[in-house]
PDB file of C-alpha atoms in Angstrom:
ATOM      1  CA  MET A   1      92.910 108.964  82.910  1.00 93.00           C
ATOM      2  CA  THR A   2      96.731 108.472  81.845  1.00 96.00           C
ATOM      3  CA  PRO A   3      98.512 106.024  83.814  1.00 96.00           C
ATOM      4  CA  GLN A   4     100.801 108.602  85.284  1.00 97.00           C
ATOM      5  CA  ASP A   5      97.915 110.324  86.507  1.00 97.00           C
ATOM      6  CA  ALA A   6      96.412 107.142  87.759  1.00 96.00           C
ATOM      7  CA  SER A   7      99.650 106.426  89.939  1.00 97.00           C
ATOM      8  CA  ALA A   8      99.911 109.800  91.024  1.00 97.00           C
ATOM      9  CA  ALA A   9      96.824 109.545  92.455  1.00 98.00           C
ATOM     10  CA  ALA A  10      97.290 106.408  93.870  1.00 98.00           C
ATOM     11  CA  TYR A  11     100.117 107.534  95.928  1.00 98.00           C
ATOM     12  CA  ALA A  12      98.476 110.935  96.998  1.00 98.00           C
ATOM     13  CA  ILE A  13      95.974 108.227  98.668  1.00 98.00           C
ATOM     14  CA  CYS A  14      98.780 105.656  99.627  1.00 97.00           C
ATOM     15  CA  LYS A  15     100.687 108.567 101.540  1.00 97.00           C
ATOM     16  CA  ARG A  16      97.793 109.534 103.763  1.00 96.00           C
ATOM     17  CA  ALA A  17      98.950 107.053 106.448  1.00 97.00           C
ATOM     18  CA  PRO A  18     101.188 104.157 107.217  1.00 98.00           C
ATOM     19  CA  ILE A  19      98.434 101.671 106.650  1.00 98.00           C
ATOM     20  CA  VAL A  20      95.924 100.745 104.485  1.00 98.00           C
ATOM     21  CA  PRO A  21      93.409  98.786 106.511  1.00 98.00           C
ATOM     22  CA  VAL A  22      92.334  95.193 103.751  1.00 98.00           C
ATOM     23  CA  LEU A  23      88.609  94.757 104.667  1.00 98.00           C
ATOM     24  CA  VAL A  24      86.939  91.389 104.199  1.00 97.00           C
ATOM     25  CA  VAL A  25      83.265  92.365 105.446  1.00 97.00           C
ATOM     26  CA  HIS A  26      80.560  90.158 105.469  1.00 96.00           C
ATOM     27  CA  ASP A  27      77.710  92.202 106.256  1.00 96.00           C
ATOM     28  CA  ALA A  28      76.861  95.766 104.919  1.00 97.00           C
ATOM     29  CA  LEU A  29      75.027  96.716 108.092  1.00 97.00           C
ATOM     30  CA  HIS A  30      78.999  96.732 109.508  1.00 97.00           C
ATOM     31  CA  ALA A  31      80.420  99.162 106.804  1.00 98.00           C
ATOM     32  CA  ARG A  32      79.359 102.747 108.062  1.00 98.00           C
ATOM     33  CA  PRO A  33      80.596 102.279 111.670  1.00 98.00           C
ATOM     34  CA  LEU A  34      83.900  99.708 110.844  1.00 98.00           C
ATOM     35  CA  ALA A  35      84.630 102.973 108.566  1.00 98.00           C
ATOM     36  CA  GLU A  36      83.899 105.251 111.052  1.00 98.00           C
ATOM     37  CA  ALA A  37      86.148 103.526 113.545  1.00 98.00           C
ATOM     38  CA  LEU A  38      88.996 103.415 111.340  1.00 98.00           C
ATOM     39  CA  VAL A  39      89.383 106.999 110.296  1.00 98.00           C
ATOM     40  CA  ALA A  40      88.452 108.156 113.456  1.00 98.00           C
ATOM     41  CA  GLY A  41      91.710 106.288 114.322  1.00 98.00           C
ATOM     42  CA  GLY A  42      93.689 107.667 111.592  1.00 98.00           C
ATOM     43  CA  LEU A  43      93.404 105.349 108.432  1.00 98.00           C
ATOM     44  CA  PRO A  44      91.475 107.166 106.016  1.00 98.00           C
ATOM     45  CA  ALA A  45      92.379 104.846 103.075  1.00 98.00           C
ATOM     46  CA  LEU A  46      90.216 101.960 102.902  1.00 98.00           C
ATOM     47  CA  GLU A  47      90.460  98.955 100.860  1.00 98.00           C
ATOM     48  CA  VAL A  48      87.384  96.632 100.686  1.00 98.00           C
ATOM     49  CA  THR A  49      88.229  93.247  99.039  1.00 98.00           C
ATOM     50  CA  LEU A  50      85.804  91.763  96.677  1.00 97.00           C
ATOM     51  CA  ARG A  51      85.705  88.550  98.118  1.00 95.00           C
ATOM     52  CA  THR A  52      82.211  88.642  99.753  1.00 96.00           C
ATOM     53  CA  ASP A  53      79.102  88.882  98.438  1.00 97.00           C
ATOM     54  CA  ALA A  54      78.533  91.944 100.557  1.00 97.00           C
ATOM     55  CA  ALA A  55      81.588  93.938  99.383  1.00 98.00           C
ATOM     56  CA  LEU A  56      80.048  96.455  96.516  1.00 98.00           C
ATOM     57  CA  GLU A  57      77.115  97.402  99.369  1.00 98.00           C
ATOM     58  CA  VAL A  58      79.897  97.912 101.803  1.00 98.00           C
ATOM     59  CA  ILE A  59      81.512 100.076  99.387  1.00 98.00           C
ATOM     60  CA  ALA A  60      78.823 102.015  98.811  1.00 98.00           C
ATOM     61  CA  GLU A  61      78.127 102.714 102.426  1.00 98.00           C
ATOM     62  CA  MET A  62      81.143 103.316 103.531  1.00 98.00           C
ATOM     63  CA  ALA A  63      81.632 105.930 100.702  1.00 97.00           C
ATOM     64  CA  LYS A  64      79.219 108.215 102.864  1.00 96.00           C
ATOM     65  CA  VAL A  65      81.563 108.277 105.760  1.00 97.00           C
ATOM     66  CA  GLU A  66      82.917 111.578 105.991  1.00 96.00           C
ATOM     67  CA  GLY A  67      86.914 111.810 105.934  1.00 97.00           C
ATOM     68  CA  GLY A  68      87.107 108.381 104.542  1.00 97.00           C
ATOM     69  CA  VAL A  69      88.631 107.486 100.824  1.00 98.00           C
ATOM     70  CA  VAL A  70      87.295 103.763  99.738  1.00 98.00           C
ATOM     71  CA  GLY A  71      88.485 101.419  97.202  1.00 98.00           C
ATOM     72  CA  ALA A  72      88.275  98.010  95.953  1.00 98.00           C
ATOM     73  CA  GLY A  73      90.457  95.322  96.149  1.00 98.00           C
ATOM     74  CA  THR A  74      90.880  91.650  94.499  1.00 97.00           C
ATOM     75  CA  LEU A  75      90.022  93.845  91.224  1.00 98.00           C
ATOM     76  CA  LEU A  76      90.591  90.693  88.690  1.00 98.00           C
ATOM     77  CA  THR A  77      88.916  91.760  85.545  1.00 98.00           C
ATOM     78  CA  PRO A  78      87.181  94.757  83.605  1.00 98.00           C
ATOM     79  CA  ASP A  79      83.783  94.089  85.105  1.00 98.00           C
ATOM     80  CA  ASP A  80      85.071  93.811  88.493  1.00 98.00           C
ATOM     81  CA  VAL A  81      86.492  97.274  87.855  1.00 98.00           C
ATOM     82  CA  LYS A  82      83.207  98.807  86.495  1.00 98.00           C
ATOM     83  CA  ARG A  83      81.154  97.192  89.507  1.00 98.00           C
ATOM     84  CA  ALA A  84      83.854  98.823  91.777  1.00 98.00           C
ATOM     85  CA  VAL A  85      83.092 102.126  89.994  1.00 98.00           C
ATOM     86  CA  ASP A  86      79.350 101.786  90.189  1.00 98.00           C
ATOM     87  CA  ALA A  87      79.315 101.327  93.911  1.00 98.00           C
ATOM     88  CA  GLY A  88      81.887 103.870  94.735  1.00 98.00           C
ATOM     89  CA  ALA A  89      85.360 103.085  95.168  1.00 98.00           C
ATOM     90  CA  THR A  90      87.680 106.034  94.401  1.00 97.00           C
ATOM     91  CA  PHE A  91      90.273 103.819  93.950  1.00 98.00           C
ATOM     92  CA  GLY A  92      91.689 100.298  92.948  1.00 98.00           C
ATOM     93  CA  VAL A  93      93.870  97.851  94.209  1.00 98.00           C
ATOM     94  CA  SER A  94      94.747  94.746  92.257  1.00 98.00           C
ATOM     95  CA  PRO A  95      96.915  91.563  93.460  1.00 97.00           C
ATOM     96  CA  GLY A  96      98.517  91.788  89.951  1.00 97.00           C
ATOM     97  CA  ALA A  97      97.957  93.389  86.505  1.00 97.00           C
ATOM     98  CA  THR A  98      96.703  92.692  83.104  1.00 97.00           C
ATOM     99  CA  ASP A  99      96.856  94.739  79.978  1.00 97.00           C
ATOM    100  CA  LYS A 100      93.290  94.645  80.212  1.00 98.00           C
ATOM    101  CA  LEU A 101      92.630  95.100  83.733  1.00 98.00           C
ATOM    102  CA  LEU A 102      94.737  98.323  83.500  1.00 98.00           C
ATOM    103  CA  GLN A 103      92.797  99.892  80.411  1.00 98.00           C
ATOM    104  CA  ALA A 104      89.454  99.090  82.152  1.00 98.00           C
ATOM    105  CA  ALA A 105      90.650 101.443  84.861  1.00 98.00           C
ATOM    106  CA  GLU A 106      92.208 103.595  82.592  1.00 98.00           C
ATOM    107  CA  ASP A 107      89.240 104.117  80.767  1.00 98.00           C
ATOM    108  CA  LEU A 108      86.964 104.745  84.032  1.00 98.00           C
ATOM    109  CA  GLY A 109      89.280 107.000  85.419  1.00 97.00           C
ATOM    110  CA  LEU A 110      90.215 104.727  88.427  1.00 98.00           C
ATOM    111  CA  PRO A 111      93.161 105.287  90.047  1.00 98.00           C
ATOM    112  CA  MET A 112      94.993 101.808  90.683  1.00 97.00           C
ATOM    113  CA  LEU A 113      97.746 100.311  92.622  1.00 98.00           C
ATOM    114  CA  PRO A 114      98.423  96.929  90.497  1.00 98.00           C
ATOM    115  CA  GLY A 115     100.430  94.261  92.006  1.00 98.00           C
ATOM    116  CA  ALA A 116     103.968  92.957  91.386  1.00 98.00           C
ATOM    117  CA  ALA A 117     106.156  90.469  92.787  1.00 97.00           C
ATOM    118  CA  THR A 118     109.151  90.382  90.499  1.00 97.00           C
ATOM    119  CA  ALA A 119     111.768  93.183  89.300  1.00 97.00           C
ATOM    120  CA  SER A 120     110.195  91.932  86.145  1.00 98.00           C
ATOM    121  CA  GLU A 121     106.727  93.181  86.572  1.00 98.00           C
ATOM    122  CA  ALA A 122     107.543  96.014  88.517  1.00 98.00           C
ATOM    123  CA  MET A 123     109.952  97.491  85.259  1.00 98.00           C
ATOM    124  CA  ARG A 124     106.959  96.527  82.865  1.00 98.00           C
ATOM    125  CA  LEU A 125     104.116  98.313  85.064  1.00 98.00           C
ATOM    126  CA  TYR A 126     106.647 101.269  85.161  1.00 98.00           C
ATOM    127  CA  GLU A 127     107.054 101.312  81.676  1.00 98.00           C
ATOM    128  CA  ARG A 128     103.223 101.584  81.248  1.00 98.00           C
ATOM    129  CA  GLY A 129     103.414 104.777  83.763  1.00 98.00           C
ATOM    130  CA  TYR A 130     103.020 103.217  87.063  1.00 98.00           C
ATOM    131  CA  ASP A 131     105.101 103.909  89.971  1.00 98.00           C
ATOM    132  CA  MET A 132     102.993 103.402  92.736  1.00 98.00           C
ATOM    133  CA  LEU A 133     102.400  99.380  93.237  1.00 98.00           C
ATOM    134  CA  LYS A 134     101.267  96.833  95.191  1.00 98.00           C
ATOM    135  CA  PHE A 135     104.044  94.382  96.671  1.00 98.00           C
ATOM    136  CA  PHE A 136     102.147  90.829  97.244  1.00 98.00           C
ATOM    137  CA  PRO A 137     102.221  88.634  98.496  1.00 97.00           C
ATOM    138  CA  ALA A 138     105.105  90.611 100.624  1.00 98.00           C
ATOM    139  CA  GLU A 139     105.751  87.601 102.938  1.00 97.00           C
ATOM    140  CA  ALA A 140     105.998  84.904 100.835  1.00 97.00           C
ATOM    141  CA  ALA A 141     107.541  86.997  97.862  1.00 97.00           C
ATOM    142  CA  GLY A 142     110.627  87.720  99.714  1.00 97.00           C
ATOM    143  CA  GLY A 143     109.603  90.235 102.462  1.00 98.00           C
ATOM    144  CA  ALA A 144     111.141  93.005 103.418  1.00 98.00           C
ATOM    145  CA  PRO A 145     114.894  92.265 102.277  1.00 98.00           C
ATOM    146  CA  PHE A 146     113.027  91.745  99.083  1.00 98.00           C
ATOM    147  CA  LEU A 147     111.719  95.196  98.381  1.00 97.00           C
ATOM    148  CA  LYS A 148     115.246  97.008 100.022  1.00 97.00           C
ATOM    149  CA  SER A 149     117.032  95.088  97.075  1.00 97.00           C
ATOM    150  CA  LEU A 150     115.192  96.311  94.593  1.00 97.00           C
ATOM    151  CA  SER A 151     115.149  99.912  96.029  1.00 96.00           C
ATOM    152  CA  SER A 152     118.923 100.344  94.077  1.00 95.00           C
ATOM    153  CA  PRO A 153     117.776  99.093  90.765  1.00 97.00           C
ATOM    154  CA  LEU A 154     114.543 100.925  90.761  1.00 97.00           C
ATOM    155  CA  PRO A 155     114.160 103.957  92.782  1.00 97.00           C
ATOM    156  CA  GLN A 156     111.822 105.284  90.573  1.00 97.00           C
ATOM    157  CA  VAL A 157     109.222 102.762  91.895  1.00 98.00           C
ATOM    158  CA  ARG A 158     107.622 102.837  95.305  1.00 98.00           C
ATOM    159  CA  PHE A 159     105.366  99.982  96.569  1.00 98.00           C
ATOM    160  CA  CYS A 160     102.666  99.284  99.110  1.00 98.00           C
ATOM    161  CA  PRO A 161     103.481  95.530 100.605  1.00 98.00           C
ATOM    162  CA  THR A 162     100.358  93.529 101.563  1.00 98.00           C
ATOM    163  CA  GLY A 163     100.044  90.049 102.301  1.00 97.00           C
ATOM    164  CA  GLY A 164     101.772  89.143 105.597  1.00 97.00           C
ATOM    165  CA  VAL A 165     102.216  92.378 107.136  1.00 97.00           C
ATOM    166  CA  SER A 166     101.601  92.769 110.952  1.00 97.00           C
ATOM    167  CA  PRO A 167     102.612  94.816 113.730  1.00 96.00           C
ATOM    168  CA  ALA A 168     105.560  92.751 114.403  1.00 96.00           C
ATOM    169  CA  ASN A 169     106.641  93.273 110.594  1.00 97.00           C
ATOM    170  CA  ALA A 170     105.648  96.695 109.248  1.00 97.00           C
ATOM    171  CA  GLU A 171     108.371  98.630 110.875  1.00 97.00           C
ATOM    172  CA  SER A 172     110.791  96.743 108.774  1.00 97.00           C
ATOM    173  CA  TYR A 173     108.790  97.670 105.613  1.00 98.00           C
ATOM    174  CA  LEU A 174     107.537 101.220 106.876  1.00 98.00           C
ATOM    175  CA  SER A 175     111.575 102.005 107.301  1.00 97.00           C
ATOM    176  CA  LEU A 176     112.821 101.340 103.472  1.00 97.00           C
ATOM    177  CA  PRO A 177     112.845 104.133 101.287  1.00 97.00           C
ATOM    178  CA  ASN A 178     111.015 102.807  98.390  1.00 98.00           C
ATOM    179  CA  VAL A 179     107.622 101.886 100.371  1.00 98.00           C
ATOM    180  CA  VAL A 180     105.332 104.282 101.052  1.00 98.00           C
ATOM    181  CA  CYS A 181     102.485 102.425 102.945  1.00 98.00           C
ATOM    182  CA  ALA A 182     101.523  99.007 103.874  1.00 98.00           C
ATOM    183  CA  GLY A 183      98.401  97.290 103.685  1.00 98.00           C
ATOM    184  CA  GLY A 184      96.959  95.322 106.886  1.00 96.00           C
ATOM    185  CA  SER A 185      94.192  93.573 108.037  1.00 96.00           C
ATOM    186  CA  TRP A 186      94.706  92.823 111.778  1.00 97.00           C
ATOM    187  CA  VAL A 187      93.012  96.568 112.481  1.00 97.00           C
ATOM    188  CA  ALA A 188      89.870  94.907 111.333  1.00 97.00           C
ATOM    189  CA  PRO A 189      89.382  91.544 112.950  1.00 96.00           C
ATOM    190  CA  ASP A 190      86.432  89.392 112.192  1.00 95.00           C
ATOM    191  CA  ASN A 191      85.758  89.012 115.777  1.00 96.00           C
ATOM    192  CA  LEU A 192      85.806  92.488 116.658  1.00 97.00           C
ATOM    193  CA  MET A 193      83.607  93.552 113.801  1.00 96.00           C
ATOM    194  CA  ARG A 194      80.969  90.582 114.518  1.00 95.00           C
ATOM    195  CA  LYS A 195      80.675  92.090 118.338  1.00 96.00           C
ATOM    196  CA  GLY A 196      80.394  95.484 116.767  1.00 96.00           C
ATOM    197  CA  ASP A 197      83.238  96.915 119.274  1.00 98.00           C
ATOM    198  CA  TRP A 198      84.189  99.698 117.404  1.00 98.00           C
ATOM    199  CA  ALA A 199      86.113 101.047 120.258  1.00 98.00           C
ATOM    200  CA  ALA A 200      88.892  98.432 120.233  1.00 98.00           C
ATOM    201  CA  ILE A 201      89.245  98.834 116.346  1.00 98.00           C
ATOM    202  CA  THR A 202      89.771 102.725 116.355  1.00 98.00           C
ATOM    203  CA  GLU A 203      92.382 101.867 118.858  1.00 98.00           C
ATOM    204  CA  LEU A 204      93.797  99.391 116.709  1.00 98.00           C
ATOM    205  CA  ALA A 205      93.663 101.435 114.153  1.00 98.00           C
ATOM    206  CA  ARG A 206      95.136 104.612 116.107  1.00 97.00           C
ATOM    207  CA  ALA A 207      98.226 102.193 116.857  1.00 97.00           C
ATOM    208  CA  ALA A 208      99.025 101.486 113.543  1.00 97.00           C
ATOM    209  CA  SER A 209      98.820 105.492 112.461  1.00 97.00           C
ATOM    210  CA  THR A 210     101.984 105.523 114.607  1.00 96.00           C
ATOM    211  CA  LEU A 211     103.482 103.208 112.536  1.00 96.00           C
ATOM    212  CA  GLY A 212     106.572 104.264 110.548  1.00 86.00           C
ATOM    213  CA  SER A 213     108.176 107.250 110.213  1.00 57.00           C
ATOM    214  CA  ARG A 214     105.785 109.698 108.088  1.00 46.00           C
ATOM    215  CA  GLY A 215     107.919 112.310 107.299  1.00 41.00           C
TER     216      GLY A 215
END
């Protein structure tokens, strides 16, 4: 897969909804009901972070849910990419980017959303062929004002801001011309997962799915 094709595929996934849930799941038994709740609420693109021992099993279970598109987040190494693909991930997300990581994803045909936090990082990724990027850590790296300032000199590059995005500030990101969607963890809080309150998670997802302008 070429970088251009990988980025185009990531863009198509990001366009599906204004919010991509960033999921930290500790219990694989939560995987299918959680994915079903989020998809029912209008958030089909799901990022499962590789931050728990259960993450790969969670990806494998979520991949079985109709209507969902399951990706792996926190990809740091080529081995992470291989394990994610083997588990059934159909896209990958990284907090940054290295040549080895991107090459591994390209070799295995995994659409990638590589992270950038500066103009130089965004330019380097664009030079390689990636024009759909993760902006991370969004709030700490300058927030919506920083991304807005990039839209004029780098109009070709589009972003999914993640890190500190919440219902209180999501609209400020989603209103920007260079933002396609945003990553957020608030739609699947740990306390609701532990209680198995999937209906409440569906309602959070439904509210998130109406954020921003999806025209």
